[in-house]
mmCIF file of C-alpha atoms and ligand atoms in Angstrom:
data_model
loop_
_atom_site.group_PDB
_atom_site.id
_atom_site.type_symbol
_atom_site.label_atom_id
_atom_site.label_comp_id
_atom_site.label_asym_id
_atom_site.label_seq_id
_atom_site.Cartn_x
_atom_site.Cartn_y
_atom_site.Cartn_z
ATOM 1 C CA UNK C 30 179.141 122.061 178.931
ATOM 2 C CA UNK C 31 181.214 122.426 181.715
ATOM 3 C CA UNK C 32 181.861 125.487 183.604
ATOM 4 C CA UNK C 33 184.548 127.139 181.728
ATOM 5 C CA UNK C 34 182.669 125.617 178.005
ATOM 6 C CA UNK C 35 179.634 127.563 180.274
ATOM 7 C CA UNK C 36 181.844 130.666 181.124
ATOM 8 C CA UNK C 37 183.476 131.114 177.522
ATOM 9 C CA UNK C 38 180.522 130.806 176.012
ATOM 10 C CA UNK C 39 177.529 133.191 177.846
ATOM 11 C CA UNK C 40 176.942 136.558 176.024
ATOM 12 C CA UNK C 41 174.429 139.284 176.968
ATOM 13 C CA UNK C 42 171.224 137.936 174.582
ATOM 14 C CA UNK C 43 168.950 140.494 173.745
ATOM 15 C CA UNK C 44 166.553 138.990 171.331
ATOM 16 C CA UNK C 45 164.877 135.599 171.878
ATOM 17 C CA UNK C 46 162.907 132.815 170.842
ATOM 18 C CA UNK C 47 158.967 132.603 172.163
ATOM 19 C CA UNK C 48 159.325 128.754 173.021
ATOM 20 C CA UNK C 49 158.417 127.187 176.195
ATOM 21 C CA UNK C 50 160.737 126.802 178.694
ATOM 22 C CA UNK C 51 160.185 124.081 181.415
ATOM 23 C CA UNK C 52 159.128 124.877 185.156
ATOM 24 C CA UNK C 53 161.756 121.960 186.318
ATOM 25 C CA UNK C 54 163.915 123.857 183.767
ATOM 26 C CA UNK C 55 163.559 127.290 185.302
ATOM 27 C CA UNK C 56 163.650 125.424 188.996
ATOM 28 C CA UNK C 57 166.611 124.149 188.601
ATOM 29 C CA UNK C 58 168.839 126.801 187.662
ATOM 30 C CA UNK C 59 167.227 129.126 190.055
ATOM 31 C CA UNK C 60 168.320 126.152 193.006
ATOM 32 C CA UNK C 61 171.876 126.934 191.459
ATOM 33 C CA UNK C 62 171.467 129.993 192.480
ATOM 34 C CA UNK C 63 169.995 130.193 195.504
ATOM 35 C CA UNK C 64 173.030 127.909 195.707
ATOM 36 C CA UNK C 65 176.417 130.859 195.827
ATOM 37 C CA UNK C 66 177.939 132.134 198.635
ATOM 38 C CA UNK C 67 176.809 135.160 200.572
ATOM 39 C CA UNK C 68 177.309 136.823 203.767
ATOM 40 C CA UNK C 69 177.735 134.997 206.947
ATOM 41 C CA UNK C 70 175.269 132.570 204.381
ATOM 42 C CA UNK C 71 172.370 135.117 204.991
ATOM 43 C CA UNK C 72 171.497 135.834 201.548
ATOM 44 C CA UNK C 73 169.900 138.105 201.471
ATOM 45 C CA UNK C 74 168.868 137.740 197.920
ATOM 46 C CA UNK C 75 165.077 136.863 196.529
ATOM 47 C CA UNK C 76 164.478 135.641 193.014
ATOM 48 C CA UNK C 77 161.091 136.502 190.994
ATOM 49 C CA UNK C 78 160.006 134.298 188.643
ATOM 50 C CA UNK C 79 157.612 136.740 186.287
ATOM 51 C CA UNK C 80 155.753 134.125 183.381
ATOM 52 C CA UNK C 81 152.887 136.601 182.468
ATOM 53 C CA UNK C 82 152.808 138.389 179.549
ATOM 54 C CA UNK C 83 151.213 141.580 181.332
ATOM 55 C CA UNK C 84 153.858 142.165 183.827
ATOM 56 C CA UNK C 85 156.892 141.269 181.137
ATOM 57 C CA UNK C 86 155.499 144.075 179.430
ATOM 58 C CA UNK C 87 155.499 146.753 182.555
ATOM 59 C CA UNK C 88 159.126 145.043 183.674
ATOM 60 C CA UNK C 89 160.448 145.352 180.093
ATOM 61 C CA UNK C 90 159.591 149.107 180.055
ATOM 62 C CA UNK C 91 160.778 149.890 182.718
ATOM 63 C CA UNK C 92 164.364 149.350 181.901
ATOM 64 C CA UNK C 93 163.490 152.388 178.748
ATOM 65 C CA UNK C 94 166.057 150.545 176.423
ATOM 66 C CA UNK C 95 163.994 148.857 173.218
ATOM 67 C CA UNK C 96 166.154 145.935 172.793
ATOM 68 C CA UNK C 97 165.709 144.842 176.274
ATOM 69 C CA UNK C 98 161.751 146.037 176.330
ATOM 70 C CA UNK C 99 161.455 143.497 173.133
ATOM 71 C CA UNK C 100 163.813 140.702 174.800
ATOM 72 C CA UNK C 101 161.653 140.771 178.025
ATOM 73 C CA UNK C 102 158.017 140.265 175.693
ATOM 74 C CA UNK C 103 159.910 137.483 174.044
ATOM 75 C CA UNK C 104 161.351 135.803 176.747
ATOM 76 C CA UNK C 105 158.987 132.879 178.318
ATOM 77 C CA UNK C 106 160.417 134.115 181.787
ATOM 78 C CA UNK C 107 162.372 137.254 183.036
ATOM 79 C CA UNK C 108 163.863 136.644 186.808
ATOM 80 C CA UNK C 109 164.160 139.665 188.955
ATOM 81 C CA UNK C 110 166.602 139.291 191.421
ATOM 82 C CA UNK C 111 165.566 141.807 194.581
ATOM 83 C CA UNK C 112 167.529 142.206 198.120
ATOM 84 C CA UNK C 113 167.277 143.239 201.804
ATOM 85 C CA UNK C 114 170.701 145.058 202.446
ATOM 86 C CA UNK C 115 170.543 144.107 205.774
ATOM 87 C CA UNK C 116 170.713 140.522 205.599
ATOM 88 C CA UNK C 117 174.386 141.305 204.158
ATOM 89 C CA UNK C 118 177.186 143.103 205.837
ATOM 90 C CA UNK C 119 178.769 146.540 204.663
ATOM 91 C CA UNK C 120 183.281 146.589 205.468
ATOM 92 C CA UNK C 121 185.115 149.027 204.000
ATOM 93 C CA UNK C 122 182.799 150.863 202.800
ATOM 94 C CA UNK C 123 181.355 148.770 200.386
ATOM 95 C CA UNK C 124 177.669 147.077 200.902
ATOM 96 C CA UNK C 125 178.217 143.324 199.946
ATOM 97 C CA UNK C 126 174.385 142.815 199.242
ATOM 98 C CA UNK C 127 175.424 143.603 195.357
ATOM 99 C CA UNK C 128 178.405 141.512 195.856
ATOM 100 C CA UNK C 129 175.424 138.630 197.229
ATOM 101 C CA UNK C 130 173.772 139.376 194.101
ATOM 102 C CA UNK C 131 176.330 139.386 191.603
ATOM 103 C CA UNK C 132 177.486 135.965 192.849
ATOM 104 C CA UNK C 133 174.249 134.632 192.522
ATOM 105 C CA UNK C 134 173.486 136.030 189.519
ATOM 106 C CA UNK C 135 176.599 134.291 187.815
ATOM 107 C CA UNK C 136 175.535 131.262 189.093
ATOM 108 C CA UNK C 137 171.861 131.948 187.418
ATOM 109 C CA UNK C 138 173.118 132.672 183.368
ATOM 110 C CA UNK C 139 176.430 130.222 183.809
ATOM 111 C CA UNK C 140 173.493 127.859 184.225
ATOM 112 C CA UNK C 141 171.281 128.718 182.120
ATOM 113 C CA UNK C 142 173.891 128.283 179.336
ATOM 114 C CA UNK C 143 175.224 124.913 180.281
ATOM 115 C CA UNK C 144 170.908 124.508 179.841
ATOM 116 C CA UNK C 145 170.815 125.860 176.156
ATOM 117 C CA UNK C 146 169.331 129.007 178.141
ATOM 118 C CA UNK C 147 170.141 132.758 177.472
ATOM 119 C CA UNK C 148 170.234 135.546 179.466
ATOM 120 C CA UNK C 149 170.771 139.761 179.439
ATOM 121 C CA UNK C 150 171.452 140.663 182.967
ATOM 122 C CA UNK C 151 169.885 144.111 183.054
ATOM 123 C CA UNK C 152 170.808 146.634 185.923
ATOM 124 C CA UNK C 153 169.125 149.268 183.989
ATOM 125 C CA UNK C 154 165.780 150.783 185.360
ATOM 126 C CA UNK C 155 163.264 152.511 186.805
ATOM 127 C CA UNK C 156 163.033 150.533 190.069
ATOM 128 C CA UNK C 157 160.120 152.287 191.545
ATOM 129 C CA UNK C 158 158.222 150.762 188.271
ATOM 130 C CA UNK C 159 159.364 147.194 189.092
ATOM 131 C CA UNK C 160 158.434 147.089 192.861
ATOM 132 C CA UNK C 161 154.957 149.266 191.904
ATOM 133 C CA UNK C 162 153.801 145.761 189.534
ATOM 134 C CA UNK C 163 155.598 143.134 191.466
ATOM 135 C CA UNK C 164 154.137 144.205 194.824
ATOM 136 C CA UNK C 165 157.868 144.467 196.458
ATOM 137 C CA UNK C 166 158.449 145.170 199.803
ATOM 138 C CA UNK C 167 159.745 148.870 200.760
ATOM 139 C CA UNK C 168 162.644 146.773 202.297
ATOM 140 C CA UNK C 169 163.815 145.250 199.378
ATOM 141 C CA UNK C 170 165.767 146.959 196.561
ATOM 142 C CA UNK C 171 165.506 145.465 192.758
ATOM 143 C CA UNK C 172 168.880 144.999 191.861
ATOM 144 C CA UNK C 173 169.244 143.504 188.979
ATOM 145 C CA UNK C 174 166.725 141.311 186.554
ATOM 146 C CA UNK C 175 166.641 139.260 183.064
ATOM 147 C CA UNK C 176 165.346 137.977 180.543
ATOM 148 C CA UNK C 177 165.508 133.959 180.376
ATOM 149 C CA UNK C 178 165.267 132.106 176.913
ATOM 150 C CA UNK C 179 165.547 130.375 173.903
ATOM 151 C CA UNK C 180 168.295 133.016 172.178
ATOM 152 C CA UNK C 181 167.478 133.898 168.199
ATOM 153 C CA UNK C 182 171.020 135.338 167.685
ATOM 154 C CA UNK C 183 174.280 134.388 166.694
ATOM 155 C CA UNK C 184 177.001 134.217 168.667
ATOM 156 C CA UNK C 185 179.512 137.266 169.211
ATOM 157 C CA UNK C 186 181.902 137.083 172.279
ATOM 158 C CA UNK C 187 182.475 139.983 173.120
ATOM 159 C CA UNK C 188 186.105 141.526 173.727
ATOM 160 C CA UNK C 189 187.733 141.753 177.342
ATOM 161 C CA UNK C 190 190.579 143.602 178.657
ATOM 162 C CA UNK C 191 194.041 141.620 178.289
ATOM 163 C CA UNK C 192 194.757 139.757 180.832
ATOM 164 C CA UNK C 193 198.436 141.386 181.343
ATOM 165 C CA UNK C 194 195.827 144.351 181.890
ATOM 166 C CA UNK C 195 194.139 143.008 184.755
ATOM 167 C CA UNK C 196 195.872 140.082 186.485
ATOM 168 C CA UNK C 197 198.813 140.650 188.328
ATOM 169 C CA UNK C 198 201.785 138.379 189.940
ATOM 170 C CA UNK C 199 202.740 139.059 193.588
ATOM 171 C CA UNK C 200 202.772 143.185 193.372
ATOM 172 C CA UNK C 201 200.379 145.350 191.806
ATOM 173 C CA UNK C 202 201.188 145.782 187.370
ATOM 174 C CA UNK C 203 203.603 142.611 187.710
ATOM 175 C CA UNK C 204 202.525 140.293 184.750
ATOM 176 C CA UNK C 205 202.254 136.995 185.451
ATOM 177 C CA UNK C 206 204.440 135.164 183.313
HETATM 178 C C1 FMN L 18 175.066 144.905 186.411
HETATM 179 C C2 FMN L 18 175.442 144.703 185.437
HETATM 180 C C3 FMN L 18 173.840 145.864 184.756
HETATM 181 C C4 FMN L 18 173.922 145.827 183.116
HETATM 182 N N1 FMN L 18 173.017 146.398 182.751
HETATM 183 C C5 FMN L 18 172.182 146.238 181.608
HETATM 184 C C6 FMN L 18 170.905 147.142 181.215
HETATM 185 O O1 FMN L 18 171.498 147.994 181.545
HETATM 186 N N2 FMN L 18 171.245 146.607 179.495
HETATM 187 C C7 FMN L 18 171.656 146.160 179.056
HETATM 188 O O2 FMN L 18 171.465 145.740 177.906
HETATM 189 N N3 FMN L 18 172.979 145.529 179.346
HETATM 190 C C8 FMN L 18 172.721 145.370 180.664
HETATM 191 N N4 FMN L 18 174.188 144.529 180.892
HETATM 192 C C9 FMN L 18 174.945 143.565 179.999
HETATM 193 C C10 FMN L 18 176.459 144.610 179.758
HETATM 194 O O3 FMN L 18 176.288 145.379 179.023
HETATM 195 C C11 FMN L 18 176.494 143.006 179.267
HETATM 196 O O4 FMN L 18 177.574 142.326 179.941
HETATM 197 C C12 FMN L 18 178.363 143.699 178.644
HETATM 198 O O5 FMN L 18 178.638 144.548 177.926
HETATM 199 C C13 FMN L 18 179.695 142.340 177.616
HETATM 200 O O6 FMN L 18 179.170 141.626 177.037
HETATM 201 P P1 FMN L 18 178.373 140.209 176.859
HETATM 202 O O7 FMN L 18 177.362 139.452 178.655
HETATM 203 O O8 FMN L 18 177.686 139.620 175.865
HETATM 204 O O9 FMN L 18 179.811 139.420 177.507
HETATM 205 C C14 FMN L 18 174.645 144.855 182.376
HETATM 206 C C15 FMN L 18 175.758 143.835 182.982
HETATM 207 C C16 FMN L 18 175.500 143.709 184.431
HETATM 208 C C17 FMN L 18 176.509 143.344 184.922
#
Protein backbone atom coordinates (compact mmCIF):
# COMPACT_ATOMS: atom_id res chain seq x y z
CA UNK A 1 0.00 0.00 0.00
CA UNK A 2 1.56 3.33 -0.98
CA UNK A 3 1.24 6.51 1.07
CA UNK A 4 -1.66 7.88 -1.04
CA UNK A 5 -3.60 4.68 -0.54
CA UNK A 6 -2.92 4.71 3.19
CA UNK A 7 -4.00 8.36 3.50
CA UNK A 8 -7.08 7.75 1.37
CA UNK A 9 -8.28 4.63 3.16
CA UNK A 10 -7.47 5.42 6.80
CA UNK A 11 -10.46 6.01 9.04
CA UNK A 12 -10.97 6.27 12.79
CA UNK A 13 -11.98 2.82 14.00
CA UNK A 14 -13.81 2.40 17.29
CA UNK A 15 -14.40 -1.37 17.24
CA UNK A 16 -11.57 -3.96 17.22
CA UNK A 17 -10.97 -7.69 16.93
CA UNK A 18 -9.10 -9.36 19.78
CA UNK A 19 -6.63 -10.82 17.25
CA UNK A 20 -3.00 -10.38 18.32
CA UNK A 21 -0.57 -8.10 16.50
CA UNK A 22 3.11 -9.01 16.49
CA UNK A 23 5.51 -6.88 18.55
CA UNK A 24 7.72 -6.58 15.43
CA UNK A 25 4.87 -4.86 13.58
CA UNK A 26 4.30 -2.44 16.45
CA UNK A 27 8.02 -1.66 16.55
CA UNK A 28 8.06 -1.04 12.77
CA UNK A 29 5.18 1.42 13.12
CA UNK A 30 6.85 3.20 16.03
CA UNK A 31 10.08 3.45 14.04
CA UNK A 32 8.11 5.32 11.35
CA UNK A 33 6.54 7.57 14.00
CA UNK A 34 9.99 8.29 15.43
CA UNK A 35 11.24 9.33 11.98
CA UNK A 36 8.82 12.28 11.86
CA UNK A 37 10.30 15.76 11.48
CA UNK A 38 10.26 18.00 14.56
CA UNK A 39 11.22 21.46 15.81
CA UNK A 40 15.05 21.66 15.57
CA UNK A 41 14.99 17.85 15.51
CA UNK A 42 14.33 17.91 19.25
CA UNK A 43 11.85 15.00 19.13
CA UNK A 44 9.76 16.10 22.08
CA UNK A 45 7.73 12.89 21.94
CA UNK A 46 7.68 9.69 23.96
CA UNK A 47 5.46 6.72 23.07
CA UNK A 48 4.13 4.29 25.64
CA UNK A 49 3.08 0.92 24.28
CA UNK A 50 0.37 -0.43 26.55
CA UNK A 51 -0.53 -4.12 26.23
CA UNK A 52 -1.70 -4.84 29.76
CA UNK A 53 -5.45 -5.39 29.97
CA UNK A 54 -5.68 -3.61 33.35
CA UNK A 55 -3.94 -0.46 32.12
CA UNK A 56 -5.80 -0.49 28.79
CA UNK A 57 -9.09 -0.57 30.65
CA UNK A 58 -8.14 2.38 32.87
CA UNK A 59 -6.95 4.46 29.90
CA UNK A 60 -10.09 3.69 27.89
CA UNK A 61 -12.25 4.66 30.85
CA UNK A 62 -10.30 7.93 31.19
CA UNK A 63 -11.69 8.96 27.79
CA UNK A 64 -15.20 9.14 29.26
CA UNK A 65 -16.39 7.81 25.86
CA UNK A 66 -18.11 4.42 25.88
CA UNK A 67 -17.05 3.45 22.35
CA UNK A 68 -13.42 4.43 22.99
CA UNK A 69 -13.42 2.55 26.32
CA UNK A 70 -14.64 -0.58 24.49
CA UNK A 71 -12.10 -0.11 21.69
CA UNK A 72 -9.25 0.18 24.21
CA UNK A 73 -10.24 -3.10 25.83
CA UNK A 74 -10.62 -4.92 22.50
CA UNK A 75 -7.47 -3.77 20.70
CA UNK A 76 -4.26 -5.57 21.70
CA UNK A 77 -2.40 -2.27 22.13
CA UNK A 78 -2.90 1.34 23.05
CA UNK A 79 -0.14 3.72 22.02
CA UNK A 80 0.02 6.75 24.30
CA UNK A 81 1.79 9.81 22.91
CA UNK A 82 3.41 12.10 25.48
CA UNK A 83 5.53 15.21 25.00
CA UNK A 84 7.74 17.62 26.85
CA UNK A 85 6.89 21.07 25.50
CA UNK A 86 10.38 22.28 26.49
CA UNK A 87 11.81 19.93 23.85
CA UNK A 88 10.09 21.97 21.14
CA UNK A 89 9.56 25.66 20.39
CA UNK A 90 7.07 28.51 20.54
CA UNK A 91 6.67 30.93 17.62
CA UNK A 92 3.97 33.52 16.91
CA UNK A 93 2.18 32.36 20.03
CA UNK A 94 1.99 28.77 18.77
CA UNK A 95 3.32 25.86 20.78
CA UNK A 96 4.99 23.57 18.28
CA UNK A 97 5.15 20.49 20.49
CA UNK A 98 1.57 19.79 19.43
CA UNK A 99 2.56 20.11 15.78
CA UNK A 100 5.56 17.79 16.28
CA UNK A 101 3.32 15.25 17.96
CA UNK A 102 0.76 15.53 15.17
CA UNK A 103 3.43 14.66 12.61
CA UNK A 104 4.56 11.65 14.62
CA UNK A 105 0.99 10.48 15.14
CA UNK A 106 0.22 10.84 11.43
CA UNK A 107 3.24 8.67 10.57
CA UNK A 108 1.94 6.18 13.12
CA UNK A 109 -1.63 6.03 11.82
CA UNK A 110 -0.59 5.86 8.15
CA UNK A 111 1.96 3.10 8.64
CA UNK A 112 -0.54 1.22 10.82
CA UNK A 113 -3.00 1.52 7.93
CA UNK A 114 -0.43 0.16 5.49
CA UNK A 115 0.09 -2.83 7.83
CA UNK A 116 -3.66 -3.54 7.66
CA UNK A 117 -4.18 -2.23 11.19
CA UNK A 118 -6.57 0.40 12.50
CA UNK A 119 -6.33 3.34 14.87
CA UNK A 120 -8.44 6.12 16.38
CA UNK A 121 -6.66 9.19 17.66
CA UNK A 122 -8.14 10.18 21.02
CA UNK A 123 -7.55 13.68 22.36
CA UNK A 124 -10.41 13.90 24.80
CA UNK A 125 -9.49 12.22 28.11
CA UNK A 126 -8.75 12.81 31.76
CA UNK A 127 -5.02 13.47 31.54
CA UNK A 128 -4.47 13.09 35.28
CA UNK A 129 -5.88 9.56 35.23
CA UNK A 130 -3.69 8.52 32.28
CA UNK A 131 -0.57 10.06 33.83
CA UNK A 132 -1.22 8.32 37.12
CA UNK A 133 -1.68 4.83 35.71
CA UNK A 134 1.38 5.05 33.44
CA UNK A 135 3.56 6.92 35.98
CA UNK A 136 4.27 9.72 33.49
CA UNK A 137 6.57 12.41 34.91
CA UNK A 138 5.32 15.93 35.77
CA UNK A 139 7.11 17.67 32.90
CA UNK A 140 5.41 15.55 30.22
CA UNK A 141 1.94 16.07 28.84
CA UNK A 142 -0.23 13.33 27.43
CA UNK A 143 -1.09 14.63 23.97
CA UNK A 144 -3.18 11.77 22.57
CA UNK A 145 -3.52 8.03 22.45
CA UNK A 146 -4.82 5.47 20.01
CA UNK A 147 -5.94 1.89 20.16
CA UNK A 148 -3.97 -0.22 17.66
CA UNK A 149 -5.24 -3.50 16.29
CA UNK A 150 -7.31 -5.19 13.60
CA UNK A 151 -10.46 -3.18 13.00
CA UNK A 152 -13.91 -4.69 13.18
CA UNK A 153 -15.87 -2.05 11.25
CA UNK A 154 -17.01 -1.52 7.71
CA UNK A 155 -14.95 1.00 5.74
CA UNK A 156 -16.46 4.49 6.04
CA UNK A 157 -14.57 7.27 4.34
CA UNK A 158 -15.81 10.36 6.16
CA UNK A 159 -16.40 13.48 4.12
CA UNK A 160 -14.08 16.46 3.99
CA UNK A 161 -14.59 20.09 3.00
CA UNK A 162 -14.33 20.59 -0.75
CA UNK A 163 -10.90 21.29 -2.22
CA UNK A 164 -11.87 24.85 -3.26
CA UNK A 165 -12.85 25.63 0.34
CA UNK A 166 -9.44 24.69 1.68
CA UNK A 167 -6.85 25.02 -1.11
CA UNK A 168 -6.04 28.40 -2.64
CA UNK A 169 -3.70 29.54 -5.41
CA UNK A 170 -1.36 32.52 -4.89
CA UNK A 171 -3.85 34.59 -2.87
CA UNK A 172 -6.35 33.74 -0.20
CA UNK A 173 -9.65 32.57 -1.63
CA UNK A 174 -8.54 32.07 -5.25
CA UNK A 175 -9.15 28.51 -6.41
CA UNK A 176 -6.60 26.22 -8.03
CA UNK A 177 -7.42 25.67 -11.68
C1 LIG B 1 -6.49 15.62 17.73
C2 LIG B 1 -7.62 14.64 17.55
C3 LIG B 1 -8.38 14.27 18.64
C4 LIG B 1 -9.41 13.34 18.49
N1 LIG B 1 -10.10 12.94 19.61
C5 LIG B 1 -11.09 12.01 19.48
C6 LIG B 1 -11.76 11.54 20.63
O1 LIG B 1 -11.50 11.95 21.76
N2 LIG B 1 -12.74 10.61 20.43
C7 LIG B 1 -13.06 10.12 19.20
O2 LIG B 1 -13.95 9.26 19.11
N3 LIG B 1 -12.41 10.54 18.09
C8 LIG B 1 -11.43 11.47 18.20
N4 LIG B 1 -10.74 11.90 17.09
C9 LIG B 1 -11.07 11.32 15.76
C10 LIG B 1 -11.83 12.33 14.89
O3 LIG B 1 -13.13 12.47 15.38
C11 LIG B 1 -11.80 11.85 13.42
O4 LIG B 1 -10.48 11.86 12.96
C12 LIG B 1 -12.65 12.73 12.50
O5 LIG B 1 -14.01 12.67 12.85
C13 LIG B 1 -12.53 12.30 11.03
O6 LIG B 1 -12.87 10.94 10.89
P1 LIG B 1 -11.84 9.90 10.26
O7 LIG B 1 -10.61 9.88 11.15
O8 LIG B 1 -12.57 8.56 10.28
O9 LIG B 1 -11.51 10.34 8.89
C14 LIG B 1 -9.71 12.80 17.22
C15 LIG B 1 -8.92 13.18 16.12
C16 LIG B 1 -7.88 14.08 16.28
C17 LIG B 1 -7.03 14.44 15.08
